[in-house]
Amino acid sequence: MADITSRLGWRHLRSAPTAHVRCHRRGRLVHDGPGLSFWFRALTASLSEVPVDDRELAVAFRARTSDFQDVGVQATVTYRIHDPATAAARIDFSIDPDTGAWRGAPLEQIATLLTESAQQHALDVLARTPLASALADGVATVRERVSSGLAAEARLPATGIEVVAVRVVAVRPEPEVERALRTPAREQIQQEADRATYERRAVAVERERTIAENELASKIELARREEQLVEQNGTNARRRAQEDAAADAVRAEAEASRTVRLAHAKAEAAERTGAARAEAQAAWLRVHADAGPTVLHALAVTRLAENLPNIDSLTLSPDVLTTLLARLGAAAPKAPGSGDGAATEARP
């Protein structure tokens, strides 16, 4: 919308660069171009403003396919006014000289024109297309047909309108039909999911079976090795027992041989000892055979004294002493001629 200000009965118009302004004064064109700024009188000037920028038009309508199914089409048409003079001559783009607003609704007229044209071409192509094809390839088909149809529309260039692009957003069936169409796909997806679940379970069962078989094989191998170990332990025990028995036999034989040799040695030593003792006894008897009784008594007393315990004090009564002296006196005459020698021998 143009920006118009008032000063002392004059009006000043300032337009945007995307707006083409045409000003007629008394039927003569005095200003023509985009982004103009000028003064004018409201009573003598006729103004029109034509937008020359690209504009988006959303188009939504319903159509019917060849199998009598209703579908909804959503599209967007991009257009621009490439000939402002022609558009201003065919469509009312005049503006109020006081406010700068359009007196009519020119953009709505263009929208109606484009919508009806696009709808006509889309209906024409969808009426010969079944629902399944329309849903699968309808977007591209409708876009191509609407683009070619609008490009061939003679009224648009005659109005100064150029279609820049056409985009079809969606081609959708009725909600009930859409749910019905989704059901097989959902069932197929569910079947695929179930099949994947079953396959996963089968794989898990197969893996569990493989693991169980491996464990069983491991147990069998372990039992076989334990059996071999027990057998080897028995063999080792028997061999150890045989070796111990052989060693015991060798030790017993050696002990017996040693015992025999020791017995022979002891017997020989005892024999030699007995012979030596007999010889010593015989020599002792030969030495004392010629000795008198007094000498033998003295030796006996000496031997007895050697074997008696130590006596700290000895008390002799007169009777014992008298008896002892009497016995010594009685014994002395029995060895005539040897009293001195006996006394000599007994003195020590």
Short mmCIF file of C-alpha atoms in Angstrom, two decimals:
data_model
loop_
_atom_site.label_atom_id
_atom_site.label_comp_id
_atom_site.label_asym_id
_atom_site.label_seq_id
_atom_site.Cartn_x
_atom_site.Cartn_y
_atom_site.Cartn_z
CA MET A 1 0.00 0.00 0.00
CA ALA A 2 1.33 3.41 -0.96
CA ASP A 3 2.23 5.95 1.71
CA ILE A 4 0.24 9.16 1.08
CA THR A 5 0.58 12.35 3.15
CA SER A 6 -1.38 15.62 2.85
CA ARG A 7 0.13 19.15 2.79
CA LEU A 8 -1.96 22.31 2.10
CA GLY A 9 -4.33 20.66 -0.37
CA TRP A 10 -1.56 18.67 -2.05
CA ARG A 11 -0.90 14.96 -1.61
CA HIS A 12 2.49 13.30 -1.58
CA LEU A 13 2.77 9.64 -2.62
CA ARG A 14 5.72 7.39 -1.83
CA SER A 15 5.59 3.79 -3.06
CA ALA A 16 7.70 0.73 -2.37
CA PRO A 17 10.22 -0.63 -4.91
CA THR A 18 8.00 -3.68 -5.42
CA ALA A 19 4.94 -1.58 -6.32
CA HIS A 20 4.38 -0.13 -9.80
CA VAL A 21 2.46 3.17 -9.58
CA ARG A 22 0.57 4.76 -12.47
CA CYS A 23 -0.76 8.32 -12.16
CA HIS A 24 -3.16 9.85 -14.70
CA ARG A 25 -4.06 13.52 -14.69
CA ARG A 26 -7.02 14.57 -16.83
CA GLY A 27 -6.75 11.27 -18.74
CA ARG A 28 -3.02 11.62 -19.41
CA LEU A 29 -0.36 9.38 -17.88
CA VAL A 30 2.08 11.56 -15.97
CA HIS A 31 3.82 9.07 -13.63
CA ASP A 32 4.52 5.42 -14.40
CA GLY A 33 7.05 3.15 -12.65
CA PRO A 34 7.98 1.28 -9.48
CA GLY A 35 9.13 3.02 -6.31
CA LEU A 36 7.96 6.51 -7.36
CA SER A 37 7.61 9.53 -5.09
CA PHE A 38 5.70 12.62 -6.28
CA TRP A 39 3.13 15.33 -5.43
CA PHE A 40 -0.35 15.38 -6.87
CA ARG A 41 -3.79 16.88 -6.42
CA ALA A 42 -6.51 14.52 -5.29
CA LEU A 43 -9.21 16.15 -7.41
CA THR A 44 -7.37 15.84 -10.70
CA ALA A 45 -5.27 12.68 -10.26
CA SER A 46 -6.18 9.00 -10.83
CA LEU A 47 -3.83 6.56 -9.12
CA SER A 48 -3.29 2.80 -9.44
CA GLU A 49 -0.72 0.61 -7.65
CA VAL A 50 0.24 -2.79 -9.11
CA PRO A 51 2.48 -5.11 -7.05
CA VAL A 52 5.31 -6.56 -9.12
CA ASP A 53 6.87 -8.86 -6.51
CA ASP A 54 6.47 -12.67 -6.45
CA ARG A 55 3.43 -13.78 -4.49
CA GLU A 56 2.43 -17.15 -3.08
CA LEU A 57 -1.11 -18.41 -3.54
CA ALA A 58 -2.24 -21.43 -1.52
CA VAL A 59 -4.72 -23.57 -3.43
CA ALA A 60 -6.82 -26.28 -1.76
CA PHE A 61 -9.69 -28.11 -3.38
CA ARG A 62 -11.31 -31.51 -3.63
CA ALA A 63 -11.36 -33.79 -6.65
CA ARG A 64 -12.68 -37.22 -7.62
CA THR A 65 -10.64 -40.03 -9.11
CA SER A 66 -11.66 -42.44 -11.85
CA ASP A 67 -12.85 -44.98 -9.28
CA PHE A 68 -15.13 -42.36 -7.67
CA GLN A 69 -12.98 -41.67 -4.62
CA ASP A 70 -12.73 -38.16 -3.23
CA VAL A 71 -9.24 -36.76 -2.66
CA GLY A 72 -7.98 -33.48 -1.30
CA VAL A 73 -5.32 -31.53 -3.20
CA GLN A 74 -3.07 -28.95 -1.59
CA ALA A 75 -0.88 -26.84 -3.86
CA THR A 76 0.93 -23.54 -3.97
CA VAL A 77 1.13 -21.29 -7.04
CA THR A 78 3.83 -18.64 -7.25
CA TYR A 79 3.02 -15.78 -9.66
CA ARG A 80 3.91 -12.19 -10.43
CA ILE A 81 2.53 -9.35 -12.56
CA HIS A 82 5.07 -8.88 -15.32
CA ASP A 83 3.05 -6.27 -17.26
CA PRO A 84 1.64 -3.70 -14.78
CA ALA A 85 0.04 -1.56 -17.54
CA THR A 86 -1.93 -4.50 -18.91
CA ALA A 87 -2.89 -5.69 -15.41
CA ALA A 88 -4.01 -2.18 -14.43
CA ALA A 89 -6.08 -2.00 -17.62
CA ARG A 90 -7.74 -5.40 -17.04
CA ILE A 91 -8.07 -5.41 -13.24
CA ASP A 92 -8.99 -2.55 -10.94
CA PHE A 93 -5.78 -1.61 -9.06
CA SER A 94 -6.91 1.97 -8.32
CA ILE A 95 -6.14 3.37 -4.90
CA ASP A 96 -7.74 6.00 -2.72
CA PRO A 97 -5.77 9.27 -3.04
CA ASP A 98 -6.27 9.98 0.64
CA THR A 99 -5.42 6.60 2.24
CA GLY A 100 -3.49 4.76 -0.48
CA ALA A 101 -5.68 1.65 -0.09
CA TRP A 102 -7.10 -0.26 -3.03
CA ARG A 103 -10.65 0.63 -3.85
CA GLY A 104 -11.44 -2.93 -4.88
CA ALA A 105 -9.91 -6.40 -4.30
CA PRO A 106 -7.56 -6.98 -7.25
CA LEU A 107 -5.45 -9.68 -5.58
CA GLU A 108 -8.57 -11.68 -4.76
CA GLN A 109 -9.58 -11.55 -8.41
CA ILE A 110 -6.17 -12.86 -9.42
CA ALA A 111 -6.35 -15.56 -6.74
CA THR A 112 -9.77 -16.64 -7.98
CA LEU A 113 -8.51 -16.76 -11.55
CA LEU A 114 -5.44 -18.81 -10.69
CA THR A 115 -7.33 -21.12 -8.31
CA GLU A 116 -10.03 -21.93 -10.83
CA SER A 117 -7.51 -22.51 -13.58
CA ALA A 118 -5.31 -24.77 -11.42
CA GLN A 119 -8.36 -26.63 -10.10
CA GLN A 120 -9.69 -27.20 -13.60
CA HIS A 121 -6.46 -28.81 -14.80
CA ALA A 122 -6.04 -30.88 -11.62
CA LEU A 123 -9.62 -32.15 -11.82
CA ASP A 124 -9.10 -33.07 -15.42
CA VAL A 125 -6.05 -35.26 -14.72
CA LEU A 126 -7.40 -36.81 -11.51
CA ALA A 127 -10.70 -37.76 -13.14
CA ARG A 128 -8.78 -40.18 -15.38
CA THR A 129 -6.51 -41.55 -12.62
CA PRO A 130 -7.45 -44.30 -10.15
CA LEU A 131 -7.03 -43.69 -6.44
CA ALA A 132 -3.98 -45.91 -6.00
CA SER A 133 -2.12 -44.15 -8.84
CA ALA A 134 -3.25 -40.74 -7.62
CA LEU A 135 -1.86 -41.44 -4.18
CA ALA A 136 1.36 -42.95 -5.52
CA ASP A 137 2.16 -40.58 -8.42
CA GLY A 138 -0.50 -37.91 -8.10
CA VAL A 139 1.74 -35.18 -6.72
CA ALA A 140 4.09 -35.18 -9.71
CA THR A 141 1.30 -35.74 -12.22
CA VAL A 142 -0.88 -32.95 -10.88
CA ARG A 143 2.08 -30.56 -10.65
CA GLU A 144 3.10 -31.16 -14.26
CA ARG A 145 -0.45 -30.86 -15.52
CA VAL A 146 -1.23 -27.67 -13.57
CA SER A 147 2.09 -26.09 -14.62
CA SER A 148 1.56 -26.88 -18.27
CA GLY A 149 -2.10 -25.87 -18.10
CA LEU A 150 -1.38 -22.48 -16.50
CA ALA A 151 1.44 -21.86 -18.96
CA ALA A 152 -0.96 -22.50 -21.82
CA GLU A 153 -3.75 -20.40 -20.28
CA ALA A 154 -4.30 -17.47 -22.64
CA ARG A 155 -6.10 -15.30 -20.12
CA LEU A 156 -3.10 -15.00 -17.80
CA PRO A 157 -0.75 -13.26 -20.29
CA ALA A 158 -3.64 -11.15 -21.46
CA THR A 159 -4.03 -9.99 -17.86
CA GLY A 160 -0.30 -9.41 -17.44
CA ILE A 161 0.15 -12.33 -15.01
CA GLU A 162 3.06 -14.78 -15.20
CA VAL A 163 3.12 -18.09 -13.28
CA VAL A 164 6.57 -18.62 -11.79
CA ALA A 165 6.20 -22.07 -10.18
CA VAL A 166 3.65 -24.63 -9.10
CA ARG A 167 4.12 -26.90 -6.11
CA VAL A 168 1.72 -29.66 -5.11
CA VAL A 169 1.99 -30.35 -1.40
CA ALA A 170 -0.22 -33.42 -1.04
CA VAL A 171 -2.94 -35.54 -2.57
CA ARG A 172 -4.88 -37.16 0.26
CA PRO A 173 -7.97 -39.39 0.30
CA GLU A 174 -10.88 -39.27 2.72
CA PRO A 175 -10.02 -40.13 6.35
CA GLU A 176 -12.01 -43.39 6.21
CA VAL A 177 -10.37 -44.40 2.95
CA GLU A 178 -6.97 -43.41 4.27
CA ARG A 179 -7.48 -45.59 7.36
CA ALA A 180 -8.62 -48.46 5.14
CA LEU A 181 -5.57 -48.04 2.93
CA ARG A 182 -3.29 -47.90 5.92
CA THR A 183 -4.65 -51.17 7.30
CA PRO A 184 -2.94 -53.55 4.78
CA ALA A 185 0.30 -51.66 5.11
CA ARG A 186 0.07 -51.78 8.88
CA GLU A 187 -0.79 -55.47 8.73
CA GLN A 188 2.16 -56.10 6.48
CA ILE A 189 4.43 -54.10 8.75
CA GLN A 190 3.07 -56.01 11.75
CA GLN A 191 3.62 -59.29 9.93
CA GLU A 192 7.16 -58.25 9.13
CA ALA A 193 7.67 -57.28 12.75
CA ASP A 194 6.20 -60.60 13.94
CA ARG A 195 8.34 -62.51 11.46
CA ALA A 196 11.40 -60.62 12.63
CA THR A 197 10.43 -61.39 16.23
CA TYR A 198 9.98 -65.09 15.44
CA GLU A 199 13.25 -65.18 13.55
CA ARG A 200 14.97 -63.47 16.43
CA ARG A 201 13.46 -65.98 18.85
CA ALA A 202 14.45 -68.84 16.56
CA VAL A 203 17.97 -67.51 16.39
CA ALA A 204 17.99 -67.16 20.18
CA VAL A 205 16.71 -70.74 20.59
CA GLU A 206 19.30 -72.00 18.12
CA ARG A 207 22.01 -70.15 19.98
CA GLU A 208 20.79 -71.55 23.29
CA ARG A 209 20.77 -75.04 21.78
CA THR A 210 24.29 -74.53 20.46
CA ILE A 211 25.40 -73.27 23.86
CA ALA A 212 23.75 -76.27 25.58
CA GLU A 213 25.40 -78.67 23.14
CA ASN A 214 28.75 -77.01 23.71
CA GLU A 215 28.26 -77.25 27.48
CA LEU A 216 27.27 -80.93 27.17
CA ALA A 217 30.26 -81.62 24.95
CA SER A 218 32.46 -79.84 27.47
CA LYS A 219 31.02 -81.94 30.30
CA ILE A 220 31.54 -85.15 28.30
CA GLU A 221 35.10 -84.17 27.51
CA LEU A 222 35.67 -83.24 31.15
CA ALA A 223 34.25 -86.61 32.31
CA ARG A 224 36.46 -88.43 29.80
CA ARG A 225 39.49 -86.57 31.01
CA GLU A 226 38.52 -87.24 34.62
CA GLU A 227 38.25 -90.94 33.73
CA GLN A 228 41.69 -90.81 32.16
CA LEU A 229 42.95 -88.98 35.22
CA VAL A 230 41.49 -91.59 37.58
CA GLU A 231 42.96 -94.39 35.46
CA GLN A 232 46.31 -92.66 35.35
CA ASN A 233 46.17 -92.07 39.12
CA GLY A 234 45.43 -95.80 39.63
CA THR A 235 48.30 -96.75 37.36
CA ASN A 236 50.57 -94.35 39.18
CA ALA A 237 49.38 -95.72 42.55
CA ARG A 238 50.02 -99.32 41.46
CA ARG A 239 53.39 -98.39 40.10
CA ARG A 240 54.17 -96.50 43.28
CA ALA A 241 53.05 -99.49 45.38
CA GLN A 242 55.21 -101.80 43.27
CA GLU A 243 58.14 -99.47 43.60
CA ASP A 244 57.54 -99.16 47.35
CA ALA A 245 57.25 -102.96 47.68
CA ALA A 246 60.46 -103.44 45.72
CA ALA A 247 62.16 -100.80 47.82
CA ASP A 248 60.82 -102.43 51.02
CA ALA A 249 62.10 -105.80 49.81
CA VAL A 250 65.49 -104.33 49.09
CA ARG A 251 65.50 -102.59 52.47
CA ALA A 252 64.33 -105.79 54.24
CA GLU A 253 66.97 -107.83 52.44
CA ALA A 254 69.63 -105.29 53.31
CA GLU A 255 68.36 -105.14 56.93
CA ALA A 256 68.36 -108.93 57.14
CA SER A 257 71.85 -109.10 55.67
CA ARG A 258 72.98 -106.39 58.05
CA THR A 259 71.32 -108.18 60.99
CA VAL A 260 72.96 -111.45 60.00
CA ARG A 261 76.31 -109.80 59.64
CA LEU A 262 75.80 -108.03 62.96
CA ALA A 263 74.76 -111.25 64.62
CA HIS A 264 77.81 -113.00 63.18
CA ALA A 265 79.96 -110.11 64.33
CA LYS A 266 78.36 -110.14 67.79
CA ALA A 267 78.72 -113.88 68.01
CA GLU A 268 82.32 -113.70 66.92
CA ALA A 269 82.93 -110.82 69.34
CA ALA A 270 81.17 -112.72 72.13
CA GLU A 271 83.21 -115.75 71.30
CA ARG A 272 86.42 -113.80 71.35
CA THR A 273 85.30 -111.96 74.48
CA GLY A 274 84.43 -115.24 76.18
CA ALA A 275 87.72 -116.76 75.12
CA ALA A 276 89.55 -113.70 76.36
CA ARG A 277 87.63 -113.73 79.60
CA ALA A 278 88.23 -117.45 80.01
CA GLU A 279 91.87 -116.96 79.28
CA ALA A 280 91.99 -114.03 81.70
CA GLN A 281 90.10 -116.04 84.32
CA ALA A 282 92.41 -118.94 83.80
CA ALA A 283 95.39 -116.67 84.10
CA TRP A 284 93.84 -115.07 87.21
CA LEU A 285 93.25 -118.48 88.69
CA ARG A 286 96.79 -119.57 87.82
CA VAL A 287 98.14 -116.44 89.49
CA HIS A 288 96.11 -116.96 92.69
CA ALA A 289 96.47 -120.71 92.77
CA ASP A 290 99.74 -120.50 94.69
CA ALA A 291 98.59 -117.67 97.00
CA GLY A 292 97.80 -118.43 100.59
CA PRO A 293 94.47 -117.94 102.30
CA THR A 294 95.64 -114.79 103.95
CA VAL A 295 96.43 -113.20 100.64
CA LEU A 296 93.11 -114.30 99.22
CA HIS A 297 91.27 -112.91 102.23
CA ALA A 298 93.09 -109.63 101.83
CA LEU A 299 92.24 -109.49 98.16
CA ALA A 300 88.62 -110.31 98.98
CA VAL A 301 88.50 -107.59 101.57
CA THR A 302 90.07 -105.17 99.10
CA ARG A 303 87.54 -106.09 96.39
CA LEU A 304 84.75 -105.80 98.93
CA ALA A 305 86.02 -102.42 100.02
CA GLU A 306 86.07 -101.25 96.41
CA ASN A 307 82.41 -102.19 96.01
CA LEU A 308 81.22 -100.81 99.38
CA PRO A 309 79.73 -97.29 99.52
CA ASN A 310 81.64 -94.43 101.16
CA ILE A 311 81.57 -94.53 104.95
CA ASP A 312 82.07 -91.23 106.71
CA SER A 313 82.44 -92.68 110.22
CA LEU A 314 82.80 -96.22 111.62
CA THR A 315 82.17 -97.15 115.22
CA LEU A 316 83.69 -100.43 116.47
CA SER A 317 82.52 -101.80 119.76
CA PRO A 318 85.00 -103.62 121.98
CA ASP A 319 83.26 -106.90 121.37
CA VAL A 320 83.57 -106.61 117.64
CA LEU A 321 87.18 -105.56 117.89
CA THR A 322 87.99 -108.40 120.29
CA THR A 323 86.30 -110.92 118.04
CA LEU A 324 88.11 -109.60 115.02
CA LEU A 325 91.47 -109.72 116.70
CA ALA A 326 90.76 -113.21 117.93
CA ARG A 327 89.97 -114.34 114.43
CA LEU A 328 93.07 -112.72 113.05
CA GLY A 329 95.14 -114.34 115.73
CA ALA A 330 93.64 -117.71 115.04
CA ALA A 331 94.22 -117.41 111.36
CA ALA A 332 97.85 -116.40 111.61
CA PRO A 333 99.30 -119.77 112.83
CA LYS A 334 97.72 -121.68 109.90
CA ALA A 335 100.23 -120.24 107.47
CA PRO A 336 103.63 -120.96 108.93
CA GLY A 337 106.55 -119.26 107.35
CA SER A 338 104.25 -116.93 105.41
CA GLY A 339 103.06 -114.65 108.17
CA ASP A 340 105.38 -111.84 107.22
CA GLY A 341 104.45 -112.00 103.62
CA ALA A 342 100.74 -112.10 104.40
CA ALA A 343 101.05 -109.24 106.78
CA THR A 344 102.97 -107.39 104.18
CA GLU A 345 100.35 -108.05 101.53
CA ALA A 346 97.43 -107.21 103.85
CA ARG A 347 99.01 -103.99 105.03
CA PRO A 348 98.37 -102.07 101.93
#
